[in-house]
Short mmCIF file of C-alpha atoms in Angstrom, two decimals:
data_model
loop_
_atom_site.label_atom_id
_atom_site.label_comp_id
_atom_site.label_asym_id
_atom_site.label_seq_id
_atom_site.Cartn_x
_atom_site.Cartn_y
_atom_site.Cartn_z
CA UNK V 1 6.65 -64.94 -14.84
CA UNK V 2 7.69 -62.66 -17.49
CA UNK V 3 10.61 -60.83 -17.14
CA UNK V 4 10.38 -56.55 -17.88
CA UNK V 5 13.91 -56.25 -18.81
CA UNK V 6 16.23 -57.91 -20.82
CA UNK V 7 20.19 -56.85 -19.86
CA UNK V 8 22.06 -54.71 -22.75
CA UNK V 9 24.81 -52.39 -21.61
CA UNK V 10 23.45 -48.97 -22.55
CA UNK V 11 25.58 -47.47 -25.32
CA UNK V 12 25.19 -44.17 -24.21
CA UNK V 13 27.59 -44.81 -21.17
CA UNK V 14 30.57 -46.66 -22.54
CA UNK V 15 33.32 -47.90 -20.55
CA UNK V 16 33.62 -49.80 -17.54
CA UNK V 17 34.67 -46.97 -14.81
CA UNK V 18 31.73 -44.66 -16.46
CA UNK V 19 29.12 -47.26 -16.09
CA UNK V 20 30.75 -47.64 -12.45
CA UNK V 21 30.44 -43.87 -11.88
CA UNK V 22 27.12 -43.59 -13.93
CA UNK V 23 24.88 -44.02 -11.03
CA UNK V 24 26.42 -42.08 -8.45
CA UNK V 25 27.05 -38.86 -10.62
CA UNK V 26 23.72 -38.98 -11.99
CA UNK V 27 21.10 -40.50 -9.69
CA UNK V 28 19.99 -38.11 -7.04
CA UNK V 29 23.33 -38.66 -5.37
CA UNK V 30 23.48 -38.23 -1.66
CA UNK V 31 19.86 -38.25 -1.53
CA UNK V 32 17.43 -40.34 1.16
CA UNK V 33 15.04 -42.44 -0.54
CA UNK V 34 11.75 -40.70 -1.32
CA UNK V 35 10.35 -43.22 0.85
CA UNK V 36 8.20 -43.05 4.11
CA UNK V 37 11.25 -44.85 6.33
CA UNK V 38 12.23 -44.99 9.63
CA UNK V 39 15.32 -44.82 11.63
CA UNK V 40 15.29 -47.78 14.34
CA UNK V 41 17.98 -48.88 16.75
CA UNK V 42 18.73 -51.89 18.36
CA UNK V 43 20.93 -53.13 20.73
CA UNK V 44 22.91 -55.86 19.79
CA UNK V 45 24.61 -58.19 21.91
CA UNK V 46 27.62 -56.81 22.79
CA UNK V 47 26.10 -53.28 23.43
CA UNK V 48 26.42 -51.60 20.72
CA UNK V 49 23.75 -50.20 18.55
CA UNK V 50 22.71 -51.21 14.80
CA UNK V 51 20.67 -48.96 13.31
CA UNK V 52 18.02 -50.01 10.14
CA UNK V 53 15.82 -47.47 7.53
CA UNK V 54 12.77 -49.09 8.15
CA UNK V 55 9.48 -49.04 5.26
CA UNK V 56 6.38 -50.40 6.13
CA UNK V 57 4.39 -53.19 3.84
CA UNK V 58 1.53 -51.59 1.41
CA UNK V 59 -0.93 -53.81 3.90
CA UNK V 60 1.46 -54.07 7.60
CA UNK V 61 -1.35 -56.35 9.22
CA UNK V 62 -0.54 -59.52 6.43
CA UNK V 63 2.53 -61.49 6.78
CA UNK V 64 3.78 -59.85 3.22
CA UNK V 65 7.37 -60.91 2.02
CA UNK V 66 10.28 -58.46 3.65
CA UNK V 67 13.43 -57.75 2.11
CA UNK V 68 16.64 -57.32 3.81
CA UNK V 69 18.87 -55.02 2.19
CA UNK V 70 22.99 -55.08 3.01
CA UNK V 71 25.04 -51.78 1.29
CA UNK V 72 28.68 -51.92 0.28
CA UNK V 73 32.09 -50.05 1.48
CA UNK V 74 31.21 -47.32 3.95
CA UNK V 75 27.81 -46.71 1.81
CA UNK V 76 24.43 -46.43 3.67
CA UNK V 77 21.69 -44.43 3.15
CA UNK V 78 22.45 -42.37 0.57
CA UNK V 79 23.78 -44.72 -2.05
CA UNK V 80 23.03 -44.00 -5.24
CA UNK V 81 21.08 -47.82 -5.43
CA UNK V 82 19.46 -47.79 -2.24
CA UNK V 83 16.48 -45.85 -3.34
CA UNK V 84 15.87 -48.27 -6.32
CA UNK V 85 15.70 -51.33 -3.49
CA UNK V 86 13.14 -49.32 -1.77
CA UNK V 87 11.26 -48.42 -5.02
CA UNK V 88 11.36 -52.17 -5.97
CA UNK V 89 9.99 -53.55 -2.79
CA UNK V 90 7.27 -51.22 -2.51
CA UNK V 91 5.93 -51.97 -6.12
CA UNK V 92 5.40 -55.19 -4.67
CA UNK V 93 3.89 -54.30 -1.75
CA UNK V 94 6.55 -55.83 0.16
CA UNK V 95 8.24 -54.09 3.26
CA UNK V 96 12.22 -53.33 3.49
CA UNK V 97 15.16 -52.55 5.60
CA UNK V 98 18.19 -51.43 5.17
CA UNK V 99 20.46 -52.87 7.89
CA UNK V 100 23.19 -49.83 8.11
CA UNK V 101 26.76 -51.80 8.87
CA UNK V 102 28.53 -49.93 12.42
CA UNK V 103 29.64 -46.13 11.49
CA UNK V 104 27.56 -46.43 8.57
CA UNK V 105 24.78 -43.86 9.72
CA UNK V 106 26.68 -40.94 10.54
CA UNK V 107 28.21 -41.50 13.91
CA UNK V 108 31.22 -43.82 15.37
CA UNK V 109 29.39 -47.02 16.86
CA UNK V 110 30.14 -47.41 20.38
CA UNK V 111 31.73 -50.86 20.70
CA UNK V 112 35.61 -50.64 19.82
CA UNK V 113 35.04 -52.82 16.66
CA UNK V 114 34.25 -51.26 13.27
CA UNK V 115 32.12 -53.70 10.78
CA UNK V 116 34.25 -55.66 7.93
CA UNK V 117 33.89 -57.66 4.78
CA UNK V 118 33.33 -61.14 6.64
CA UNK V 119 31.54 -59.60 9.74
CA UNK V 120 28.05 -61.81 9.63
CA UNK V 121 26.66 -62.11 13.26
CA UNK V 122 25.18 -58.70 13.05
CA UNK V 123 23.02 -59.90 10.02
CA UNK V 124 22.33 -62.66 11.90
CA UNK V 125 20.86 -60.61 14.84
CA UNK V 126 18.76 -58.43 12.95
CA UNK V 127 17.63 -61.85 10.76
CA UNK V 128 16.96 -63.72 14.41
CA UNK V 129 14.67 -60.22 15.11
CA UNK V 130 12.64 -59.89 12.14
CA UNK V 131 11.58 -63.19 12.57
CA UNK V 132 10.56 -62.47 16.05
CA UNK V 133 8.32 -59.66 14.70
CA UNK V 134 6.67 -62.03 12.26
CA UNK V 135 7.32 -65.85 12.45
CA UNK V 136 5.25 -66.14 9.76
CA UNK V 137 6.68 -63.16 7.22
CA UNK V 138 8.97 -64.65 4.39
CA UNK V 139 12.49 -62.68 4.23
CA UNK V 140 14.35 -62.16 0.97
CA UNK V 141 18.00 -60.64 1.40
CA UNK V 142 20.04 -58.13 -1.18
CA UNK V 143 23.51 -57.93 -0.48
CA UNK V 144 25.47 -55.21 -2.94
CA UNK V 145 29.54 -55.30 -3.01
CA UNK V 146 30.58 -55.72 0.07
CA UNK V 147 26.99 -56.13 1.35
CA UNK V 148 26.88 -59.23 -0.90
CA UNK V 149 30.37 -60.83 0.67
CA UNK V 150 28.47 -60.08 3.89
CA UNK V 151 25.21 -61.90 3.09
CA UNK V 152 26.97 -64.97 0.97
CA UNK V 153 29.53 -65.71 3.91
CA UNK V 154 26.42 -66.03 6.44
CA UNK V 155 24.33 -68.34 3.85
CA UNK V 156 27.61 -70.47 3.26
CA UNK V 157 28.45 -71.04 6.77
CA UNK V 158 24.88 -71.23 8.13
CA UNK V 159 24.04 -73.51 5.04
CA UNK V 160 20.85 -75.62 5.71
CA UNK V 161 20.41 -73.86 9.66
CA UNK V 162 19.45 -70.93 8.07
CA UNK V 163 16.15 -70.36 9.22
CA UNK V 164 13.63 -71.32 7.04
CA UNK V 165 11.71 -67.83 6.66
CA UNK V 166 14.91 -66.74 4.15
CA UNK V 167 13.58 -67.82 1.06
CA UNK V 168 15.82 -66.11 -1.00
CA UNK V 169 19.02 -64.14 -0.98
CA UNK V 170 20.55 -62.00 -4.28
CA UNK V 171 23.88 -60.33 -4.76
CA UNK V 172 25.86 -57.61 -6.39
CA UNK V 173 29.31 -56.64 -7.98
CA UNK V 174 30.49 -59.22 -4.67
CA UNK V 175 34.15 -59.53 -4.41
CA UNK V 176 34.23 -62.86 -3.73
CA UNK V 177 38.12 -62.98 -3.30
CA UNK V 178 38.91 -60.04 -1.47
CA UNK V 179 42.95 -60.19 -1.59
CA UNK V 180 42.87 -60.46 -5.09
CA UNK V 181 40.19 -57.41 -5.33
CA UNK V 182 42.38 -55.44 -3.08
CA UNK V 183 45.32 -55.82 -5.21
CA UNK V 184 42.76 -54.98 -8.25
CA UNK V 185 41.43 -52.14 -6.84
CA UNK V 186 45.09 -50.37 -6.12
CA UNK V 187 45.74 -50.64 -9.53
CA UNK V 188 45.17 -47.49 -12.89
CA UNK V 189 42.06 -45.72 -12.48
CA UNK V 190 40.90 -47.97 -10.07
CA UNK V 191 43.18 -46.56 -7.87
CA UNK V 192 40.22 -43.49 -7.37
CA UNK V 193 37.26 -45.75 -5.91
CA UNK V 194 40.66 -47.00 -3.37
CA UNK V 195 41.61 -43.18 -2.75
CA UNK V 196 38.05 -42.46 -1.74
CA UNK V 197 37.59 -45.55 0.58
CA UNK V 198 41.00 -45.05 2.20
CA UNK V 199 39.89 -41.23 3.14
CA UNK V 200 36.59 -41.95 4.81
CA UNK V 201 38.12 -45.19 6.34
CA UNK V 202 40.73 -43.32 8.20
CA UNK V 203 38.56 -40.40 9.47
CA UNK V 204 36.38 -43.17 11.02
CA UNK V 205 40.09 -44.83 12.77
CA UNK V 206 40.80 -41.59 13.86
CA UNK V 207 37.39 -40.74 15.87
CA UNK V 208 37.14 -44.06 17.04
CA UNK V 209 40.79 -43.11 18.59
CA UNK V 210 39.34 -40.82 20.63
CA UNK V 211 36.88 -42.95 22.66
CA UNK V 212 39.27 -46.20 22.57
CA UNK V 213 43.36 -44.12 22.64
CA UNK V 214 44.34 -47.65 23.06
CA UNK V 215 42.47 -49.63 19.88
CA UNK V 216 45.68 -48.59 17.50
CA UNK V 217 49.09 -48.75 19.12
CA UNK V 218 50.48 -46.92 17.03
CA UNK V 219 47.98 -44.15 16.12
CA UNK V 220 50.92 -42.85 13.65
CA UNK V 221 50.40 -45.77 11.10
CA UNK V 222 47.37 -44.05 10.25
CA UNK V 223 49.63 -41.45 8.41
CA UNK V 224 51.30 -44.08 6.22
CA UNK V 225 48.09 -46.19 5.02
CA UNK V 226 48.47 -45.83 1.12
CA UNK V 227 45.74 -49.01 -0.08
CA UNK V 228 43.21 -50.76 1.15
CA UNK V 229 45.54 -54.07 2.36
CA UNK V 230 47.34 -51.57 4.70
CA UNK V 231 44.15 -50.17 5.88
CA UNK V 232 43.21 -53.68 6.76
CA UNK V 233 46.65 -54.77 7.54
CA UNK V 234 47.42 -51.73 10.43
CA UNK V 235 43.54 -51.29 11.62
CA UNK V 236 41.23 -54.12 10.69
CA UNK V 237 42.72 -57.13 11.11
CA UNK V 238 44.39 -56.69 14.53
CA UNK V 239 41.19 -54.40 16.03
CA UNK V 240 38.92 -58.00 14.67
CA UNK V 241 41.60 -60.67 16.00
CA UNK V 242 43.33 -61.25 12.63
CA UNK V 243 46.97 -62.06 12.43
CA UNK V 244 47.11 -59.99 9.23
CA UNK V 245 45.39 -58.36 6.18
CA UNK V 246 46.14 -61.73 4.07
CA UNK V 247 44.65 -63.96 6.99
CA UNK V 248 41.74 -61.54 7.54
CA UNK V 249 40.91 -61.95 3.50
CA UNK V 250 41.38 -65.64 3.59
CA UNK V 251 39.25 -66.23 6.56
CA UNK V 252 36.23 -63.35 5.34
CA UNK V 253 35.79 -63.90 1.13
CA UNK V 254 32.65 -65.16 0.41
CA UNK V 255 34.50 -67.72 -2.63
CA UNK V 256 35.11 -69.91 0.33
CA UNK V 257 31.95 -69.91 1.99
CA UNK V 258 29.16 -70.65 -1.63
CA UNK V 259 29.60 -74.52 -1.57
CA UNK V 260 27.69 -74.01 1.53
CA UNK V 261 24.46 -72.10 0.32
CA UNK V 262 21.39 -73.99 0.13
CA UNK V 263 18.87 -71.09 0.00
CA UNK V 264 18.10 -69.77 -3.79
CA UNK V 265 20.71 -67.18 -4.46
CA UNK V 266 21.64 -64.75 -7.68
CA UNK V 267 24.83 -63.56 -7.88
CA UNK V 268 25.20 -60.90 -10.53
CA UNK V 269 28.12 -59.14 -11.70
CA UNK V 270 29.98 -58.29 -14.75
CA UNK V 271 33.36 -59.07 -16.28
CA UNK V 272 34.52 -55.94 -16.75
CA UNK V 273 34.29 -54.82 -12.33
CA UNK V 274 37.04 -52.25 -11.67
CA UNK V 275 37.03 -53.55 -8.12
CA UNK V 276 37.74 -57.75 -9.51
CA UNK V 277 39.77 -59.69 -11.75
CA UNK V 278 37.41 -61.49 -14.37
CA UNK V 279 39.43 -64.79 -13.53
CA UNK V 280 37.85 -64.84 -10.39
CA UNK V 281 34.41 -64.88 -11.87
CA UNK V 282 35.38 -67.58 -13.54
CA UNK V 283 36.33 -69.40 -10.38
CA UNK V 284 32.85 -68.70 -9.14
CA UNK V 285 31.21 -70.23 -11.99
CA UNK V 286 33.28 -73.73 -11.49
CA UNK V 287 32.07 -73.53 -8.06
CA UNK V 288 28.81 -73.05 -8.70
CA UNK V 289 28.44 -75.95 -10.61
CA UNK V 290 28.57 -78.22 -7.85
CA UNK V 291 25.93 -75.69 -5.65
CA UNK V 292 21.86 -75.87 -7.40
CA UNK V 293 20.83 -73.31 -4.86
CA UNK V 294 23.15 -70.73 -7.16
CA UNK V 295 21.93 -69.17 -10.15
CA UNK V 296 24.57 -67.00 -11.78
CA UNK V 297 24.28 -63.95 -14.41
CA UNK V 298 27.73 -62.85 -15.40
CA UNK V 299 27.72 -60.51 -18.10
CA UNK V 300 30.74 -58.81 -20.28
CA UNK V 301 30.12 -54.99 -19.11
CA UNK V 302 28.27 -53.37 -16.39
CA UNK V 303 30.97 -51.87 -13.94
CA UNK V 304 30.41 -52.40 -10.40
CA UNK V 305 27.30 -51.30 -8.88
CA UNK V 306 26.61 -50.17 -12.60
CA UNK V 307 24.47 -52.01 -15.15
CA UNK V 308 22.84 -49.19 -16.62
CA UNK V 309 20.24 -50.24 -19.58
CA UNK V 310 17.52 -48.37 -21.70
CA UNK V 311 18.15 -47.10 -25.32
CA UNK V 312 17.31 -43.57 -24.33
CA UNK V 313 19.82 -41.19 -22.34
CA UNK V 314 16.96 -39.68 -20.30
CA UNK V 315 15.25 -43.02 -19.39
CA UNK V 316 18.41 -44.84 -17.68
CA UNK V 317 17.10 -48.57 -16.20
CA UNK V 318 18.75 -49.55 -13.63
CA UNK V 319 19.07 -53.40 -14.23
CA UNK V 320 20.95 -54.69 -11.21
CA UNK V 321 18.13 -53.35 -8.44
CA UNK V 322 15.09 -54.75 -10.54
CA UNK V 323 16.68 -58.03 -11.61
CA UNK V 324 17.64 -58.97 -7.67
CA UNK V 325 14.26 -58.09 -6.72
CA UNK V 326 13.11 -59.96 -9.55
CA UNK V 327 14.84 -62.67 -8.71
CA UNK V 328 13.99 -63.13 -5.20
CA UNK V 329 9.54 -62.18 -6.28
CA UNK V 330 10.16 -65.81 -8.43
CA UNK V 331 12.15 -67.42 -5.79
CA UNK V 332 8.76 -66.98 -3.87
CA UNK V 333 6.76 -68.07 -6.28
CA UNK V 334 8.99 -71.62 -6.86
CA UNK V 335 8.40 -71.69 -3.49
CA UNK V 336 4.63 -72.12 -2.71
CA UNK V 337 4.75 -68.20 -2.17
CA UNK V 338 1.18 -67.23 -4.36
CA UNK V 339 1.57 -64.19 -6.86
CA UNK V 340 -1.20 -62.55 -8.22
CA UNK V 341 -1.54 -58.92 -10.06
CA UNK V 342 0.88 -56.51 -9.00
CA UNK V 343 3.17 -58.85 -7.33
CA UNK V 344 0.44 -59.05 -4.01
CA UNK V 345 -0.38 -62.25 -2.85
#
């Protein structure tokens, strides 16, 4: 199958924090998808609610592939690359969701837990349901940042009981070691993205204070919470039945989890990730050596979430979004899934 686009680092956004920023400052930011979706909730297990942006396939009554899209750090609807996933999949023909992680939709989730980096049995719920809908429907999933830690830590410790309509998984700017990408993130300009995280992060503690008084102790800690690893340290590791921010990292990176993966996975990212040491790419690679079902694209500059492309200022390409959905429209083909003009079976 021919590929569109090949990968160069546009040289009209140089650096690696611009080509982080590039996309949110510049593409519709804080905008819905211009999309047909809609907004459905289900119950989970536990009683809570998980809420998914819904599109339709071009043709609903075929058993059309369906992607599965997973957002990063308290993103959801409006992220700058969410519309691009949504674009993507309908080109194809193909319907999406976007499975918004709990708080992520604009109100505090009822249960007393928040979502985290190594939280996977929600995925797993909405994966189990999907397939109810349509046994016969073929799922692709996207994971982006934390999204992608989300998605690789279920393939990893599902390996080959993953069920066999998830034909192929892709992932973003993952921080695979997440102790390691804390202490990266709290570091120069970095310290910004950490800044902005911390801020929304707390707001959420603090409401869900008000429906659980008891979930913090010490509600007084939040007042002190500087970086991410006390955010984690004071609130999510002791409200999710860690012992600590370090054992809550060791237990949820997705670096421990890829020997695991059997189903066809990218994993795309670039050296130069404000939010991750290179050397941990690096890491990933000798991994992945011993693991066929990965396929890895690590390039020299992108940013996180970045990987803007095109010679021309005013016709940006957005690599990352096309080259995931890329990925997983040949993973379906490898696998007996028929292509024909315009990506329709």
């Amino acid at each position: 199958m021919p590929r569109q686009h090949t990968y160069a680092p546009a040289w009209w956004v140089p650096g690696a924090h611009l080509r982080t920023l590039f996309g949110r400052l510049t593409r519709a930011v804080y905008r819905r998808p211009a999309r047909a979706l809609r907004a459905e909730r289900w119950t989970t297990p536990d009683d809570d609610l998980l809420e998914l942006q819904r599109m339709e396939a071009r043709d609903p009554s075929r058993h059309l592939p369906h992607l599965v899209l997973l957002h990063g750090l308290e993103g959801g609807i409006r992220s700058h690359y969410v519309a691009n996933f949504f674009d993507e999949a309908a080109a194809r023909g193909w319907g999406a969701d976007l499975m918004l992680f709990r708080g992520c939709n604009g109100e505090s989730n009822r249960a007393r837990r928040f979502y985290h980096s190594g939280e996977t049995t929600d995925l797993a719920f909405a994966i189990e349901r999907l397939i109810a809908e349509d046994p016969e429907r073929p799922l692709v999933l996207a994971g982006v940042s934390l999204g992608g830690n989300v998605l690789l830590k279920y393939l990893g410790e599902r390996g080959d009981r993953v069920p066999a309509q998830v034909r192929a998984a892709a992932a973003m700017s993952v921080p695979f070691d997440l102790a390691r990408g804390c202490r990266h993130i709290s570091q120069g300009f970095s310290r910004v993205y950490e800044r902005h995280f911390i801020r929304t992060l707390i707001a959420k503690a603090r409401r869900k204070l008000e429906r659980y008084p008891d979930l913090i102790p010490d509600p007084a800690v939040l007042d002190g919470v500087r970086t991410l690893w006390d955010f984690d340290h004071l609130v999510t590791a002791p409200v999710h039945g860690f012992a600590s921010a370090a054992d809550y990292y060791a237990k949820s990176s997705s670096i421990g989890f890829l020997a695991g993966i059997t189903v066809p996975t990218l994993l795309l990212s670039a050296r130069d990730d404000p939010f991750l040491p290179a050397a941990v790419l690096e890491e990933v690679r000798a991994i992945a050596r011993t693991v066929p079902a990965l396929e890895l694209e690590f390039v020299e500059r992108g940013g996180h979430v970045g990987f803007v492309s095109g010679g021309r200022p005013w016709r940006p390409v957005y690599y990352g979004e096309w080259r995931l959905v890329e990925f997983l429209e040949g993973a379906l083909a490898v696998g007996g899934w028929p292509l024909a003009e315009n990506g329709l079976p």
